[in-house]
XYZ file of C-alpha atoms in Angstrom:
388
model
C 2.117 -55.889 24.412
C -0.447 -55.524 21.253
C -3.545 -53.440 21.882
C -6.537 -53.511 20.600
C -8.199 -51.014 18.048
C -10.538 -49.466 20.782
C -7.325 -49.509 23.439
C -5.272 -47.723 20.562
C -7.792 -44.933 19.807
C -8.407 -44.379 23.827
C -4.696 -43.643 23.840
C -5.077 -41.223 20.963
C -7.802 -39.609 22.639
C -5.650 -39.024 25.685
C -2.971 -37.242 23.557
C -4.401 -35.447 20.975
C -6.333 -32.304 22.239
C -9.886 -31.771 21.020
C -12.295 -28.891 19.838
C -16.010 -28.892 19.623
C -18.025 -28.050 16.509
C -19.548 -24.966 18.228
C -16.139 -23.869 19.141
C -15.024 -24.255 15.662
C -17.893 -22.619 14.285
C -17.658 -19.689 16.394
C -13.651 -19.388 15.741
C -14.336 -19.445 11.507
C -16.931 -16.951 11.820
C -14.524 -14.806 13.754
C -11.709 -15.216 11.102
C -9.288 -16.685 13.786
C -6.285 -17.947 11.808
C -6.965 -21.332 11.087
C -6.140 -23.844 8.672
C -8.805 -26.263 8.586
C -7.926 -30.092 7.209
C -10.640 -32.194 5.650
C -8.976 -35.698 6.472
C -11.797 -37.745 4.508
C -11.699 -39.917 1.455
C -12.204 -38.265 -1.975
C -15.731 -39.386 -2.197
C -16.707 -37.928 0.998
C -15.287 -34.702 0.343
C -16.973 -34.473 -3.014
C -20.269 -34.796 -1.015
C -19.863 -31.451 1.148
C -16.794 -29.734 3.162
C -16.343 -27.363 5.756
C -15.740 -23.992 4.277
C -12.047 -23.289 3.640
C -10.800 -26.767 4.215
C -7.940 -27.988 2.545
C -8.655 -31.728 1.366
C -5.751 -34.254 2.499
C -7.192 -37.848 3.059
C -5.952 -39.637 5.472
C -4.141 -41.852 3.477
C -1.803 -39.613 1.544
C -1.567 -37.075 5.101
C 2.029 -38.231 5.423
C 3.574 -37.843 2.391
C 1.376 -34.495 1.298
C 1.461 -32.712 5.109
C 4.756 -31.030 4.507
C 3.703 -29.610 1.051
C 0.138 -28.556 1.986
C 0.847 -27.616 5.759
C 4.543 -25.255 5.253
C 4.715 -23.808 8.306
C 4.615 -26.520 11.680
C 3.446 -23.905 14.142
C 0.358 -22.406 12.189
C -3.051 -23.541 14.107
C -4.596 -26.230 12.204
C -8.121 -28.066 12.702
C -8.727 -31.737 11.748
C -11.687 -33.143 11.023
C -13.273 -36.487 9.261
C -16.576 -38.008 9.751
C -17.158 -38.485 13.138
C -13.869 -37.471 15.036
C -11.769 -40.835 14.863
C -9.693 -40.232 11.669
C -8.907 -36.807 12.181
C -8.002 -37.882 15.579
C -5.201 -40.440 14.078
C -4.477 -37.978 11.945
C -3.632 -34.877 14.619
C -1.449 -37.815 16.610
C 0.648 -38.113 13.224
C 0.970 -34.525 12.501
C 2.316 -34.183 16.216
C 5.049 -36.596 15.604
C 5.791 -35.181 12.163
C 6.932 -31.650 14.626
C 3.446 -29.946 13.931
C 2.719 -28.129 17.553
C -0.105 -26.430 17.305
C -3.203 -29.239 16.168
C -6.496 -29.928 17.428
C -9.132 -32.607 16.145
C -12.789 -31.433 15.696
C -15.005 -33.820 17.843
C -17.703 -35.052 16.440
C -16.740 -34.493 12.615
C -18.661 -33.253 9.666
C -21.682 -35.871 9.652
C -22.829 -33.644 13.050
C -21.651 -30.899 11.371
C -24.192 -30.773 8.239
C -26.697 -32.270 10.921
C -26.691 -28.662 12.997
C -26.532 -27.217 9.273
C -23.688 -25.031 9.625
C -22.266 -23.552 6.774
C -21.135 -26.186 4.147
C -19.925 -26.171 0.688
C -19.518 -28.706 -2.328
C -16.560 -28.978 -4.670
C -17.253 -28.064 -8.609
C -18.816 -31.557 -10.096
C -15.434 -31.858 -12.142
C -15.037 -35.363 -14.416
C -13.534 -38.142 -13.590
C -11.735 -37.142 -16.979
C -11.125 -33.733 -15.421
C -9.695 -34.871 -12.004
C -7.202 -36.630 -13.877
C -6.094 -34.467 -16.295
C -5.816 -31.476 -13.542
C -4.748 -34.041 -10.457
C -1.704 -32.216 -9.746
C -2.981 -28.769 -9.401
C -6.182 -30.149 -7.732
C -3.152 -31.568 -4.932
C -2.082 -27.716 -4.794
C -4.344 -25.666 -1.993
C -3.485 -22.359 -3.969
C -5.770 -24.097 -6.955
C -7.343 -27.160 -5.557
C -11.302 -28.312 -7.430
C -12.323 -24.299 -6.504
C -9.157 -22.992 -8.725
C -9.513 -25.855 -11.125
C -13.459 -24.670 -11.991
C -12.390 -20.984 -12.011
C -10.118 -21.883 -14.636
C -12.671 -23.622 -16.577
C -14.901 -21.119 -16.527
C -12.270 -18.334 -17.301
C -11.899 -16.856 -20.498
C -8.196 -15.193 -21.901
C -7.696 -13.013 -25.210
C -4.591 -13.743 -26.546
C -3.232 -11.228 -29.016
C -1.301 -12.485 -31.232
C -1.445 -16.366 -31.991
C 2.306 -15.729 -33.050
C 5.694 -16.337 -30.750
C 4.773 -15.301 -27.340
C 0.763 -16.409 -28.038
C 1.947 -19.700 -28.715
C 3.640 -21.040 -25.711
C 0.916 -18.771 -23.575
C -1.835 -20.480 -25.371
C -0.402 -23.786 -25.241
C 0.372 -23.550 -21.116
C -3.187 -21.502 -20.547
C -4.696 -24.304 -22.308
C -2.344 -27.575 -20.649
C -3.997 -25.934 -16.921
C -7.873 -25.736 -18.547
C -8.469 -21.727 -19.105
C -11.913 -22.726 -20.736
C -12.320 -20.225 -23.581
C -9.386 -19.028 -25.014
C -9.805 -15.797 -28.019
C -6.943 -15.282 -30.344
C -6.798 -12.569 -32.501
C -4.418 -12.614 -35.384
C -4.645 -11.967 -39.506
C -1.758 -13.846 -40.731
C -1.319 -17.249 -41.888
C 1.566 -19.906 -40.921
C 4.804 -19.143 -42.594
C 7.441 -21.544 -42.642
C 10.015 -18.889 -40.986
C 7.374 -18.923 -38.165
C 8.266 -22.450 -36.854
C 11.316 -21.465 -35.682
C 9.596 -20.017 -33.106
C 5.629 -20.494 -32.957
C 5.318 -23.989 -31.265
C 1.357 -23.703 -31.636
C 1.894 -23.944 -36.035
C 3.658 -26.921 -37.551
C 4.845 -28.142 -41.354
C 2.016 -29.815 -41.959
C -0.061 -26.588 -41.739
C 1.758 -24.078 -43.716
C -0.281 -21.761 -45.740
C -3.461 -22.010 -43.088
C -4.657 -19.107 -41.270
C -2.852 -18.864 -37.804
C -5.949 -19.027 -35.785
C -6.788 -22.228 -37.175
C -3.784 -23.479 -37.100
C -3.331 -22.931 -33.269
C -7.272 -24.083 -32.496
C -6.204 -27.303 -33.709
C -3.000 -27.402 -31.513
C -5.147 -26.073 -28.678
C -7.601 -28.707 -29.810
C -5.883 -31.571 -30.113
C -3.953 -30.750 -26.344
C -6.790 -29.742 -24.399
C -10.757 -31.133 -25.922
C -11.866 -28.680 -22.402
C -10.743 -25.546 -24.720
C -13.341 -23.537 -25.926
C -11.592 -21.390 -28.765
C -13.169 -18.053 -30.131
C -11.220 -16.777 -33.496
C -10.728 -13.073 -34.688
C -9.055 -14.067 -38.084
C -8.720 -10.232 -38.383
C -6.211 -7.337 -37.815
C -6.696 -5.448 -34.311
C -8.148 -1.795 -34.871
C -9.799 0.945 -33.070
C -13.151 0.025 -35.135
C -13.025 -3.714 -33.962
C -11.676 -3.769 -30.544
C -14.991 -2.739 -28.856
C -16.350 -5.581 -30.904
C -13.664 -7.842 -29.584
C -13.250 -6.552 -25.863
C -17.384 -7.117 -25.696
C -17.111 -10.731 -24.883
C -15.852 -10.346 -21.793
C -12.505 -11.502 -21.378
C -11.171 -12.066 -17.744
C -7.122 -11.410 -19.134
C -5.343 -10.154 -22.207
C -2.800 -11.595 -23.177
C -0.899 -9.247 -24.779
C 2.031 -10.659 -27.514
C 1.469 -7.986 -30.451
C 4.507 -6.899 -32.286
C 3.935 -3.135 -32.981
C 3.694 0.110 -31.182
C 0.496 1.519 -32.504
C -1.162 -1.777 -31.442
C 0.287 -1.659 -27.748
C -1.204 1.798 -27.710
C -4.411 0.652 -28.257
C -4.503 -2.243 -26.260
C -3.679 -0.174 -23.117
C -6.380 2.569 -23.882
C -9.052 -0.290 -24.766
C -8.076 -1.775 -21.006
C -8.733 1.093 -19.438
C -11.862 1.717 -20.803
C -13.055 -1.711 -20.260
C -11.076 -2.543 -17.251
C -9.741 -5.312 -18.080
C -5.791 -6.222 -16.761
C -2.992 -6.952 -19.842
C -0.057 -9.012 -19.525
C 2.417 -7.434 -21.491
C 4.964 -9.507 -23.266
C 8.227 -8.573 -25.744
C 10.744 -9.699 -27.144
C 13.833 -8.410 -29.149
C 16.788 -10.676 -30.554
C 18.093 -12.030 -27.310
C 16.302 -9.975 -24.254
C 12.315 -10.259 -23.401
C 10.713 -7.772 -21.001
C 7.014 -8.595 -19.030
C 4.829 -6.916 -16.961
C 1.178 -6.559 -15.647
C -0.758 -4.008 -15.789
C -4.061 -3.759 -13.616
C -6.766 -0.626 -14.863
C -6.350 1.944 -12.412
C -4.755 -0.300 -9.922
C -1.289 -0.260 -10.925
C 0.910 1.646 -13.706
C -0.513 1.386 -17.248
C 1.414 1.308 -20.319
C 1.542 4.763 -21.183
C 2.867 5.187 -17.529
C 5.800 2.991 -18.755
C 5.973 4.744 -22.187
C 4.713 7.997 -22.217
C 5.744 8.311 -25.931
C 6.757 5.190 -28.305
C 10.545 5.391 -29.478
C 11.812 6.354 -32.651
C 11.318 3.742 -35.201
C 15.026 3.194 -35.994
C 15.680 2.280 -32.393
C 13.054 -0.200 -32.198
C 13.223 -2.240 -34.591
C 10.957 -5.694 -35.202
C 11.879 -9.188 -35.045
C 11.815 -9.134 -38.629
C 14.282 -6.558 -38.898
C 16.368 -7.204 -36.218
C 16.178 -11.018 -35.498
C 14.866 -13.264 -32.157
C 16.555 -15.931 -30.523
C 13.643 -18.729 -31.005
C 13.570 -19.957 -27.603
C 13.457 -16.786 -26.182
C 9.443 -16.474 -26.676
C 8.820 -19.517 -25.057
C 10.329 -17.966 -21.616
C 8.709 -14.710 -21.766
C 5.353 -16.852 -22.713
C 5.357 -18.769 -20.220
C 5.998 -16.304 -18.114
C 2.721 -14.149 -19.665
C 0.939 -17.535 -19.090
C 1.959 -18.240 -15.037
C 0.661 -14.284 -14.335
C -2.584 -15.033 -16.319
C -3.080 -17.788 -14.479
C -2.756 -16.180 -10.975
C -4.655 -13.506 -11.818
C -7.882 -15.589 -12.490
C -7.211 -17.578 -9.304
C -6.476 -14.675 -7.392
C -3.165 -15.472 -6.177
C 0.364 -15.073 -5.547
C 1.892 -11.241 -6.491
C 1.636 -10.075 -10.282
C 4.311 -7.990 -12.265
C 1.566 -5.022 -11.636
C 4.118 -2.454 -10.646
C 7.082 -4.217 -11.443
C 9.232 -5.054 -15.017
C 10.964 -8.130 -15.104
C 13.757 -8.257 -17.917
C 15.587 -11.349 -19.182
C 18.718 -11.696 -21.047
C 19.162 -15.002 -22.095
C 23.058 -14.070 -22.816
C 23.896 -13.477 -19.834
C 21.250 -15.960 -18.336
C 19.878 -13.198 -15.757
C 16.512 -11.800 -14.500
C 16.376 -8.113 -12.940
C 13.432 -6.672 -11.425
C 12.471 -2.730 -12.034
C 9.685 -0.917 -9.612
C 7.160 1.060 -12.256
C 5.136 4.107 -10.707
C 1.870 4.886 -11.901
C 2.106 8.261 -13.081
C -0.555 10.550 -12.044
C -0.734 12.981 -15.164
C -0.863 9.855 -17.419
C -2.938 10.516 -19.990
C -4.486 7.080 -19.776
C -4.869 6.378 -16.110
C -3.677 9.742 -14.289
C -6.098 11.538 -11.681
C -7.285 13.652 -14.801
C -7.174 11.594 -18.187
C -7.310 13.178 -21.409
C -7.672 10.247 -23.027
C -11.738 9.634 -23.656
C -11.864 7.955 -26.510
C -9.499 6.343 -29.292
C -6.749 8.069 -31.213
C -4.639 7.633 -34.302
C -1.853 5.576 -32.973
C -0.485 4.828 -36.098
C 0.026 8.935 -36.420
C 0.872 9.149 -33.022
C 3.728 6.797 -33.509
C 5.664 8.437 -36.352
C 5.257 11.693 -35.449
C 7.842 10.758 -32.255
């Protein structure tokens, strides 16, 4: 027998258990484990949300529940306007398996009526929400993430092989302001390699060259250039605009030196990138939170057993895996989630198609980052790596 819409929702109401907007207050402010579920339209949600809520509208709850909500027996709160939605909504969820689901009665147009504690999502475009839709549908990012990306700044050294796919990916997910610091111009043994440089720009500097490949993929892109070597006189200079990452892609030992000493003293966390013919190595390293790179390489190797791509040769795909790579722990590091490399080295081998995994220690009589540096001020690294 058909039943009416107000016979339907009494049967709901029967089923689906209930918690009051004091009660939900009181268990947020107690940090009870609780994923809370904003069931509202986009334009609602826009106008104000609960704290903490994850954003599924109604509408989509079936086919996004099961990405957003992993684990069926996690406590999760509903709520919508006024308690009928996110009613509906905790009745699906139950037959979907979830076990543990309660619907907040009345919803959130009480809720900003008692004025408890309310937030409203970053005033992102239209533009915006659809170039970023599919991490805005990810909670680990949703519009918070998105706007922390925006307003995040990354110093890519080395506009090169591993700054290129980095740059390209760090600027695809909206990293606002993106530096790159590199001297050389585009060289036509470069495209082999350097996605962000093309034929048509040969002969231009690289960090013009890659702000117009940045450019033209991403108009959100703020790009700062250092068309200019990296030294111990001009890192200060550099490291003085604040960066939130480094990127780290440079090709030389002296200049890896630097970069790590230069982190330290302006605490700022490196992803470290390399690459040699057909292997590629990365790592994170987090001031005085993890292993630096001195921990990792107390003293550079001799020069005849490290020798550079130029010397030796580079598979030209291989940069785009350890860049993207650099790119993905960049990324999580701004947003705050998800485990870095800090601690760890992960090495590839595209011959043999494997990853391994190595545990780094931070070594306490570092010179860089041990309990008693000796390390105040900058060295000469380009002495300090031929004497080895």
């Amino acid at each position: 027998m058909a039943k009416s819409y107000a016979e339907l929702f009494a049967d709901v109401r029967e089923r689906v258990r209930t918690i009051s907007l004091d009660a939900l207050k009181t268990r947020l402010e107690a940090g009870t484990p609780t994923t809370l579920v904003d069931v509202r339209e986009q334009h609602e949600f826009n106008a104000g949300y609960i704290p903490g809520a994850i954003h599924i509208p109604r509408a989509h709850l079936e086919s996004q529940a099961e990405g957003k909500l992993p684990d069926k027996h996690a406590p999760i709160v509903l709520y919508c306007a006024a308690g009928t939605r996110s009613a509906f909504a905790a009745k699906t969820l139950g037959e979907m398996g979830y076990d543990n689901v309660l619907s907040a009665n009345p919803g959130f147009t009480r809720w900003k009526d008692l004025r408890y504690p309310m937030q409203t999502p970053p005033n992102l475009s239209e533009a915006q929400r659809d170039r970023y839709s599919r991490h805005l549908m990810l909670p680990e990012v949703g519009d918070v993430g998105q706007a922390k990306l925006l307003g995040s700044r990354v110093l890519l050294l080395g506009a090169g092989g591993l700054g290129s796919p980095s740059g390209l990916y760090l600027a695809a997910a909206g990293v606002g302001t993106i530096g790159l610091v590199d001297a050389d111009v585009v060289d036509a043994s470069n495209l082999q390699r350097q996605i962000m440089h093309a034929t048509s720009r040969l002969g231009l500097p690289k960090v013009d060259s890659a702000e117009t490949a940045l450019r033209d993929l991403n108009p959100d892109v703020n790009v700062i250039k250092y068309k200019e070597r990296l030294t111990s006189e001009n890192i200060d200079r550099i490291l003085a605009d604040k960066w939130d990452v480094i990127v780290d892609g440079c090709d030389n030992f002296p200049t890896r030196y630097l970069v790590n000493d230069a982190s330290l003293f302006h605490k700022v966390p490196v992803v470290h990138g390399s690459i040699f013919r057909f292997d590629g190595q990365v790592t994170t390293f987090l001031p005085f939170q993890g292993p630096c790179y001195r921990c990792l390489y107390p003293e550079p190797p001799p020069a005849h057993l490290a020798p550079s791509c130029s010397e030796a040769g580079v598979l030209g795909i291989l940069p785009g895996i350890i860049g993207v790579l650099q790119a993905t722990e960049a990324v999580k590091i701004i947003l705050g989630i998800g485990d870095t490399l800090s601690g760890r080295l992960l090495q590839y081998d595209s011959l043999s198609m494997t990853f391994r995994t190595f545990k780094l220690r931070r070594d306490d009589s570092c010179p860089g980052c041990g309990k008693n540096p000796s390390i105040k001020g900058y060295i000469d690294y380009e002495g300090f790596c031929a004497n080895v």
